[in-house]
XYZ file of C-alpha atoms in Angstrom:
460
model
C -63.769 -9.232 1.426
C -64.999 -12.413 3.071
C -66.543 -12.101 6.331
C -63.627 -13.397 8.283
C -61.544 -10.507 6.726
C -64.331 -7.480 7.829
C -63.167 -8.838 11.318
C -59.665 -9.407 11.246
C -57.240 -7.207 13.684
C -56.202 -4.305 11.316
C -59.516 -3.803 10.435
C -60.769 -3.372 14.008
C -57.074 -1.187 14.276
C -58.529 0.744 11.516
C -61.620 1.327 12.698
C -60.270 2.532 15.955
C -58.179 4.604 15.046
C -54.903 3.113 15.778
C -53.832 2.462 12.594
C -53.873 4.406 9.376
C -54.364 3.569 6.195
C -51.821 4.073 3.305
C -53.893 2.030 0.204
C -55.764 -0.425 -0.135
C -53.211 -3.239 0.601
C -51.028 -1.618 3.123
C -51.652 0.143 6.569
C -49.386 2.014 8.983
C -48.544 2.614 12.219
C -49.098 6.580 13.289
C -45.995 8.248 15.189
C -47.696 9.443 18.085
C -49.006 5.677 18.899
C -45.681 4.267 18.190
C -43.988 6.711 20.801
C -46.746 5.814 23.281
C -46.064 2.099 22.841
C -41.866 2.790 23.492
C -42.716 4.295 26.791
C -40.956 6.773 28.951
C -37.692 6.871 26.332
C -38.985 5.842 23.178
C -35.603 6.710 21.689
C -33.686 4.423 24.589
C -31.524 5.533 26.926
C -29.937 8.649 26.016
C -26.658 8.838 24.608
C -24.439 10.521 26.755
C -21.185 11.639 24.728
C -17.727 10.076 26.380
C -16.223 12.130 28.136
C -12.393 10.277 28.286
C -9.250 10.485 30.296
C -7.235 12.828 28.035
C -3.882 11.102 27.568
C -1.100 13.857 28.091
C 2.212 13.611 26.349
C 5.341 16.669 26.216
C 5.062 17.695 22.778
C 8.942 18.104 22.085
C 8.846 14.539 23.600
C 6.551 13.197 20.827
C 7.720 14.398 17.997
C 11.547 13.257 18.887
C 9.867 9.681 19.439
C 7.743 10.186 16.062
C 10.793 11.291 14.346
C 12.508 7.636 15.424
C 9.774 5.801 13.980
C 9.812 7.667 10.857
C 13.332 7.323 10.421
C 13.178 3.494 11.002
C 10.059 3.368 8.337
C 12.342 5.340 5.657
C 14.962 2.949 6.235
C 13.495 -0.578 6.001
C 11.288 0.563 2.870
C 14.751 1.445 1.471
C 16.112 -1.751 2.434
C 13.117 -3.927 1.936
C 13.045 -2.371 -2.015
C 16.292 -2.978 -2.330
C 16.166 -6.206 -1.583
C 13.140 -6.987 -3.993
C 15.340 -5.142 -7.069
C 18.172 -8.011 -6.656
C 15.375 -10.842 -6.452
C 11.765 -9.745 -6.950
C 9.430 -11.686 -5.307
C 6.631 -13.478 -7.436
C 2.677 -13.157 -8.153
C 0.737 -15.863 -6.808
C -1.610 -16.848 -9.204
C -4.704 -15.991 -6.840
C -2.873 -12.400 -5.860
C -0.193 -11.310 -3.277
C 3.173 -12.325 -2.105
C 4.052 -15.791 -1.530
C 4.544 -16.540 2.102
C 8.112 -18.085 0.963
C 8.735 -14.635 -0.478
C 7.718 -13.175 2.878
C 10.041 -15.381 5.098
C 13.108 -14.609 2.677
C 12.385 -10.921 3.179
C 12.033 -11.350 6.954
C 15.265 -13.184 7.145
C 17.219 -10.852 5.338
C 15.771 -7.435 7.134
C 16.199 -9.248 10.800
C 12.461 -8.623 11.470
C 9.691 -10.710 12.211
C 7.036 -12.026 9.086
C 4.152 -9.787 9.812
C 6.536 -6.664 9.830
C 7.790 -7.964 6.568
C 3.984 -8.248 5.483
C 3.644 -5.079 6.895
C 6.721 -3.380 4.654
C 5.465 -4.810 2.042
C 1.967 -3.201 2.293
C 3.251 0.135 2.554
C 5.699 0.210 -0.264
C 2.716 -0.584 -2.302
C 0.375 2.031 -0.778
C 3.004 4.718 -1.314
C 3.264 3.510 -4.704
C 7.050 2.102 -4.761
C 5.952 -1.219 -5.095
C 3.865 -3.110 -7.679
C 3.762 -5.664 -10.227
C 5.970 -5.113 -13.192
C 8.431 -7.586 -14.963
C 8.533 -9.085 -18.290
C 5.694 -11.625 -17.564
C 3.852 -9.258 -14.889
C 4.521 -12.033 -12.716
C 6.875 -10.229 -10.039
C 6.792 -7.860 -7.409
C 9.247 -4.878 -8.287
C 10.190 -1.347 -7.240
C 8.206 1.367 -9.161
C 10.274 3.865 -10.981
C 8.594 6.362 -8.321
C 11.276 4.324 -6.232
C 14.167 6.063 -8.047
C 12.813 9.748 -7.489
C 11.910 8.658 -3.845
C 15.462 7.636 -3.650
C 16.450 11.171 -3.945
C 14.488 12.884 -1.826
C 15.127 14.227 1.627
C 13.843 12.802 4.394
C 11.372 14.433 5.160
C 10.002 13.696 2.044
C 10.293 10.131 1.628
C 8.319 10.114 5.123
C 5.648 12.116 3.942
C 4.877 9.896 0.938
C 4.694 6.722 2.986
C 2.456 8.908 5.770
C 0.119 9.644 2.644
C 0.216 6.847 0.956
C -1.042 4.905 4.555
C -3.875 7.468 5.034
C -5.357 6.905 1.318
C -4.758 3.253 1.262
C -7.891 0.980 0.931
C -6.167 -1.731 1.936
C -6.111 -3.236 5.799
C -2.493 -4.628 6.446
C -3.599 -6.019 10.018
C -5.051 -8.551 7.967
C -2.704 -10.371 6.706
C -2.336 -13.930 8.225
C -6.091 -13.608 9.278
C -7.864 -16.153 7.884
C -11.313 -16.823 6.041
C -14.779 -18.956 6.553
C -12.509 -21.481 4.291
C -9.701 -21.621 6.701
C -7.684 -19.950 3.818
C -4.336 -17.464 5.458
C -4.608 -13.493 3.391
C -1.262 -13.110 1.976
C 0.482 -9.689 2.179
C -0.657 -7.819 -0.938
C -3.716 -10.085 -1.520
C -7.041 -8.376 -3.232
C -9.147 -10.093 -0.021
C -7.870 -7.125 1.756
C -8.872 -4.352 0.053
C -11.622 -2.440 1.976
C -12.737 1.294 0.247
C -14.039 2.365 3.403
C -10.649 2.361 5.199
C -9.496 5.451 4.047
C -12.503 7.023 5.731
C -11.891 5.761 8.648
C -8.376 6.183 9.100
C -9.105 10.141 8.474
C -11.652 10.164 10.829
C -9.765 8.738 14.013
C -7.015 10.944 13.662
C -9.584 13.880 12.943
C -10.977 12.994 16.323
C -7.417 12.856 18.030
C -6.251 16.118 15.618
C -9.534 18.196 17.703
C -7.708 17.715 21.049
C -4.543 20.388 21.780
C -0.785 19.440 21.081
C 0.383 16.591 23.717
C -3.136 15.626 24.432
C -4.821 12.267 22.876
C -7.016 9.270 23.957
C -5.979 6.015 24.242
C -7.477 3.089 21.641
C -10.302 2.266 23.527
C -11.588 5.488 24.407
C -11.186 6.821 20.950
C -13.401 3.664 19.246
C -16.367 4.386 22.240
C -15.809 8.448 21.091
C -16.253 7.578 17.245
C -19.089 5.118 18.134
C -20.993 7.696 19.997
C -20.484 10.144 16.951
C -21.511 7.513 14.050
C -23.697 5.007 15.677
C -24.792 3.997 12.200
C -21.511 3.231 11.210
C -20.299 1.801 14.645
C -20.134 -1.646 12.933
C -17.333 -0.366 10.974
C -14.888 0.797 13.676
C -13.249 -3.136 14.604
C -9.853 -1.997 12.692
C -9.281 1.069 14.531
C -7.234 -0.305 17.000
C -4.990 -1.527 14.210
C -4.541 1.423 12.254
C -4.002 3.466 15.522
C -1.031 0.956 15.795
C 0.139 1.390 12.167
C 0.299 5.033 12.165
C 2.587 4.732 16.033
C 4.731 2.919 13.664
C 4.726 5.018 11.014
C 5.209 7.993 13.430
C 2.397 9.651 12.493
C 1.149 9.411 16.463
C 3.378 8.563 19.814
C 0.779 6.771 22.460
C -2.243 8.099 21.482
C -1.116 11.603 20.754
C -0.721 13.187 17.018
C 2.888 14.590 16.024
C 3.417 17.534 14.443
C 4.579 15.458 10.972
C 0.881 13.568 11.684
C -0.947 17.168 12.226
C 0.396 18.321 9.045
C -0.611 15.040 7.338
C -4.531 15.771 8.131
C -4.272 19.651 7.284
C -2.007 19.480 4.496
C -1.207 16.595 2.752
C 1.850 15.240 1.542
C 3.521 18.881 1.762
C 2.007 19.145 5.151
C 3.296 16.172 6.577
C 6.690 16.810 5.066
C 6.487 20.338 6.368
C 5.524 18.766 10.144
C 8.474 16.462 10.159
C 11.213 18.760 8.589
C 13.452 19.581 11.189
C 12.818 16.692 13.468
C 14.969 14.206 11.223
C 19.036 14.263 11.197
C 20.812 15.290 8.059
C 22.315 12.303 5.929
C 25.607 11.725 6.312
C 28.538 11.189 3.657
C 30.370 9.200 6.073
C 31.160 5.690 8.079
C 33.147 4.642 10.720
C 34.945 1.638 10.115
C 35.651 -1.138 13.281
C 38.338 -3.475 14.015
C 35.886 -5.791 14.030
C 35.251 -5.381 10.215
C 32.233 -3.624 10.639
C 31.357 -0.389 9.553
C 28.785 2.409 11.407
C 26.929 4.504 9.555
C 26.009 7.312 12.622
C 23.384 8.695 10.812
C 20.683 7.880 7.314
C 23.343 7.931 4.248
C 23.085 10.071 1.566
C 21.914 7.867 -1.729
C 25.525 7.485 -3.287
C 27.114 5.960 -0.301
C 24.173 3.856 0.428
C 23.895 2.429 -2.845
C 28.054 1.563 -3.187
C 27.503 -0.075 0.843
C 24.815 -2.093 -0.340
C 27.233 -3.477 -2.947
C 30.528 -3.853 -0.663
C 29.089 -4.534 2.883
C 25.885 -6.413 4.601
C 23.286 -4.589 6.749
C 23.701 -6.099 10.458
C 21.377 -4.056 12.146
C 19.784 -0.283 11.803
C 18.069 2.054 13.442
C 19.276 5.151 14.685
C 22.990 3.948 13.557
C 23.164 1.475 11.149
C 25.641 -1.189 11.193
C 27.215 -2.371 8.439
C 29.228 -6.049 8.020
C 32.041 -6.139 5.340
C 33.058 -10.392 4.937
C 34.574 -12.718 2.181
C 31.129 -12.814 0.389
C 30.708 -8.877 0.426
C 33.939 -8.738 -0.803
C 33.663 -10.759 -3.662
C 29.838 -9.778 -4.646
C 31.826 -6.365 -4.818
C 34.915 -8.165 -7.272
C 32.166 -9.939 -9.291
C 30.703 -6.717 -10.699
C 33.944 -5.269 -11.725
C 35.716 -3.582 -8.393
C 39.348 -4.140 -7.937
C 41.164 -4.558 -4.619
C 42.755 -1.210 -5.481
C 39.114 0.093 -5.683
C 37.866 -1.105 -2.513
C 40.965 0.421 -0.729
C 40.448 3.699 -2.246
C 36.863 4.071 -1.489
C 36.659 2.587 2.725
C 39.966 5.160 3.159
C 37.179 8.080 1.082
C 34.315 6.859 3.157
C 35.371 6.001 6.825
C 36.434 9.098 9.150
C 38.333 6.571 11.068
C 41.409 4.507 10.196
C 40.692 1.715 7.994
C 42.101 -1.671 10.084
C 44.628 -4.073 8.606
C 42.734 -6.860 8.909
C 40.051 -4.941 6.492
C 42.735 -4.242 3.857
C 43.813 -8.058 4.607
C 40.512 -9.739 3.862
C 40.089 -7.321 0.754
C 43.664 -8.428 -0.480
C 43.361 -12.531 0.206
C 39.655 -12.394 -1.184
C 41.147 -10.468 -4.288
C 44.067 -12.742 -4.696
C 41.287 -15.688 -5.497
C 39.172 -14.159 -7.291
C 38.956 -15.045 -11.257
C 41.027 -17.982 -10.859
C 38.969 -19.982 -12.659
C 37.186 -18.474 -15.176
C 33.908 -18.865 -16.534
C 32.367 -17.581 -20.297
C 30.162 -18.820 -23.213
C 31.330 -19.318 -26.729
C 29.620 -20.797 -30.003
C 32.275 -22.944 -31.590
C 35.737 -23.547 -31.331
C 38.913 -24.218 -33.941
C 41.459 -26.967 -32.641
C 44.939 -28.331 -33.773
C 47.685 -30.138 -32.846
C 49.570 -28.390 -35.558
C 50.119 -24.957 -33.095
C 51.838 -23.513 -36.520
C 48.522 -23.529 -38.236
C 46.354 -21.910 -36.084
C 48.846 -18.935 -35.498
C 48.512 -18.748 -39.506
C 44.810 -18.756 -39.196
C 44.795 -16.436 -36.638
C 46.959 -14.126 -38.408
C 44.840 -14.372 -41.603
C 43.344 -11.096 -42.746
C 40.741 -13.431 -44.209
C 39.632 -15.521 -41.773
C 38.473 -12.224 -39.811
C 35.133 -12.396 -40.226
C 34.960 -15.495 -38.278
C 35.705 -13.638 -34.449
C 38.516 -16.155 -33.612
C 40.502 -15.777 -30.561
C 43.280 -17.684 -28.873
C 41.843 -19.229 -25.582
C 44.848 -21.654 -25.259
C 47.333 -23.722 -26.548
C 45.971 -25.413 -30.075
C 42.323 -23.701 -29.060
C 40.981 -21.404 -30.830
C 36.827 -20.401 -30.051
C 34.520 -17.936 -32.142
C 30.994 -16.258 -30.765
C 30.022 -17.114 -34.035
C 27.882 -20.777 -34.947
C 30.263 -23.589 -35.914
C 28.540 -23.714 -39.673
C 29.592 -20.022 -40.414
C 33.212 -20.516 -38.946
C 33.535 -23.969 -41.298
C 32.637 -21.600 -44.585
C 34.332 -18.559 -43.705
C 38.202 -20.993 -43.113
C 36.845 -23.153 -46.537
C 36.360 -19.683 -48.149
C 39.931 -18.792 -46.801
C 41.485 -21.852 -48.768
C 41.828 -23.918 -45.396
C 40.217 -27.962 -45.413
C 38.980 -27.839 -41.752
C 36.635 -30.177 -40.429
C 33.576 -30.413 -38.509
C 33.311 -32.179 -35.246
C 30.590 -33.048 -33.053
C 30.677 -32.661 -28.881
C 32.833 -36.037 -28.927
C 35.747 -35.424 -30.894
C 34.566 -37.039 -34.103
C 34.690 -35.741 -37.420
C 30.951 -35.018 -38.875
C 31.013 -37.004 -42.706
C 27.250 -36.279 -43.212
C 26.326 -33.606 -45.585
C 24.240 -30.799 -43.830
C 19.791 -31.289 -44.280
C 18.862 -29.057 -47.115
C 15.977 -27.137 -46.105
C 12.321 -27.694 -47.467
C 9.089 -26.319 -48.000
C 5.918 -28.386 -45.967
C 4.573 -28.456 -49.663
C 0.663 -28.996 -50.844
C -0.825 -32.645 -50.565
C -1.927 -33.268 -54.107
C -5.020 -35.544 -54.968
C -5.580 -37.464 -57.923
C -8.675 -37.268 -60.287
């Protein structure tokens, strides 16, 4: 050591006593100087745990409001899946759902774009949503989404409550932008956080250890969970968002745990099913059609009826009753997939405990009455002649069957077979017929003979 390091600070430290030495490079600082330096409170000021207005709530009163909330929930994932099963709605590139995606499917559910983005995040946490298609390009119901289809109520609730609760994903995100001024889409990887799960459990843990009807409001529960994990306190900014997810979801009514939420925490999937059992109204086989054309379902449908209303009639509005909107395009979607008018009579008389109106039976009747009058199809090739006597003896020839010809009018014959195949099956027939091309005139070149690519061949 040089002379200017024998009398440098730690060394006079050292030799005093108020430091220690660990080897012969490093040196430490002993605890009982280190609480001397800190003073009085050398751990700060103490920590004094929150002691919070209890928020009080009637229990029964809860869990009817919870049970509202869950029922909506059921209902727009139902609708919002639906929806994506007529017209999925495509992968961006980077991840997510295209925000033109997310306006259609705010339009057509009547809700605003971040409750869309929020519908859309917890199909996919509940696993009824995800990327399928024949490109993996589109977003598109899960076959889970059949099963869930069936299920009771209760049960459908209970996997979107668990699905939420285990999702790493934050949905208040979405729309939030990044240090590049870039928008998260709904369903984008940037909002994937593993330690959400975690947290969700552990705010409703906190909120689960006061008694039934009693709860903290979002502020006081984030300064109770800071005071328990200090460490972690950095971690507690989306609280106030998932509080306001799970009021949605119905898993909690202002601040206060229902019983479907209890359950969730204690028992899962079953638990949470178990918790809301009771609270939601049985589905109903029935509608009650308007004068106005509309038609109210008073209660959730059971699966048949709500999948032949979703083919014959528009959603207006929902909630606890939803409202259904039968119109000229209903109608017809309804005629374009093979209903009759006869069929559409039968089944609002089935479905509606009230009369069914005259001017219902009236639009079904005049929409009917237009329907297929022009007609639209595909064919291959077609056989024409002004000689009408010919082409009945074509048609009529037992030989000329393997070509698939019908009559589509007067002097028209057409075939789903290519035009090439219908030429040599009439020539094999003993009938001249002629080729044609898209104009009208007759095709004199002989067909291209095909060829091999062959070997290029060098000389020596």
């Amino acid at each position: 050591e040089t002379g200017g390091g024998a009398d440098s600070p730690a060394r006079r430290l050292l030799q005093r006593g108020l430091l220690a030495r660990i080897d012969a490079l490093n040196v430490e600082l002993p605890r009982e100087i280190g609480l001397h330096l800190r003073g009085e409170r050398p751990y700060g000021p103490p920590r004094v745990r929150p002691e919070p207005e209890l928020v009080a709530r009637e229990p029964k009163a809860v869990d009817r409001q919870a049970a509202g909330a869950a029922l909506e929930s059921v209902g727009r994932i139902g609708e919002l899946l639906a929806l994506l099963e007529d017209e999925p709605a495509g992968l961006l590139r980077s991840g997510g759902v295209a925000v033109r995606d997310q306006k259609r499917l705010a339009r057509e559910l009547h809700v605003a774009e971040p409750e869309a983005a929020w519908l859309l995040e917890l199909a996919f946490a509940a696993g009824l949503l995800d990327v399928g298609g024949p490109h993996r390009d589109e977003w598109l119901p899960t076959r889970s989404y059949d099963g869930w289809r069936e299920q009771d109520l209760a049960d459908r609730w209970a996997v979107l409550a668990a699905g939420w609760l285990a999702g790493i994903r934050l949905p208040a995100l979405v729309g939030q932008r990044d240090v590049a001024g870039k928008a998260a889409n709904a369903l984008s990887p940037d909002l994937v956080r593993h330690t959400a799960p975690a947290i969700r459990r552990s705010a409703l843990t906190a909120l689960a250890s006061y008694p039934s009807g009693s709860g903290l409001a979002p502020d006081d529960l984030v300064a109770l969970l800071r005071w328990r994990t200090p460490r972690r306190a950095d971690r507690l900014a989306p609280v106030p968002g998932m509080l306001a997810e799970a009021a949605r979801l119905g898993i909690l009514v202002g601040g206060v745990l229902s019983s479907g939420g209890r359950g969730l925490l204690t028992g899962g999937e079953d638990g949470a099913a178990i918790g809301m059992r009771g609270l939601l109204p049985e589905p109903v086989d029935h509608v009650l059609a308007q004068p106005d054309l509309s038609l109210i379902a008073p209660g959730p449908l059971v699966a048949e009826l709500a999948d032949t209303l979703a083919v014959v009639a528009d959603v207006e509005s929902s909630g606890g009753a939803t409202v259904f909107r039968v119109s000229e395009s209903s109608v017809r979607r309804a005629l374009d997939v093979g209903w009759s008018a006869s069929d559409l009579h039968d089944f609002f008389t089935r479905a509606s405990r009230t009369p069914v109106p005259q001017a219902l039976d009236y639009l079904v009747d005049d929409v009917a009455r237009q329907h297929g009058r022009l007609r639209v199809g595909a064919i291959e090739s077609y056989v024409r002649s002004d000689d009408h006597g010919l082409l009945a003896q074509v048609l009529s020839d037992r030989r000329t069957a393997p070509a698939e010809l019908r009559r589509l009018a007067p002097g028209v014959l057409v075939s789903g077979l290519a035009a090439d195949e219908v030429l040599t099956v009439l020539r094999d027939a003993g009938y001249a017929p002629a080729g044609e091309n898209p104009g009208g005139a007759v095709l004199t070149r002989p067909p291209g003979r095909p060829r091999a690519a062959g070997r290029r061949i060098t000389g020596t």
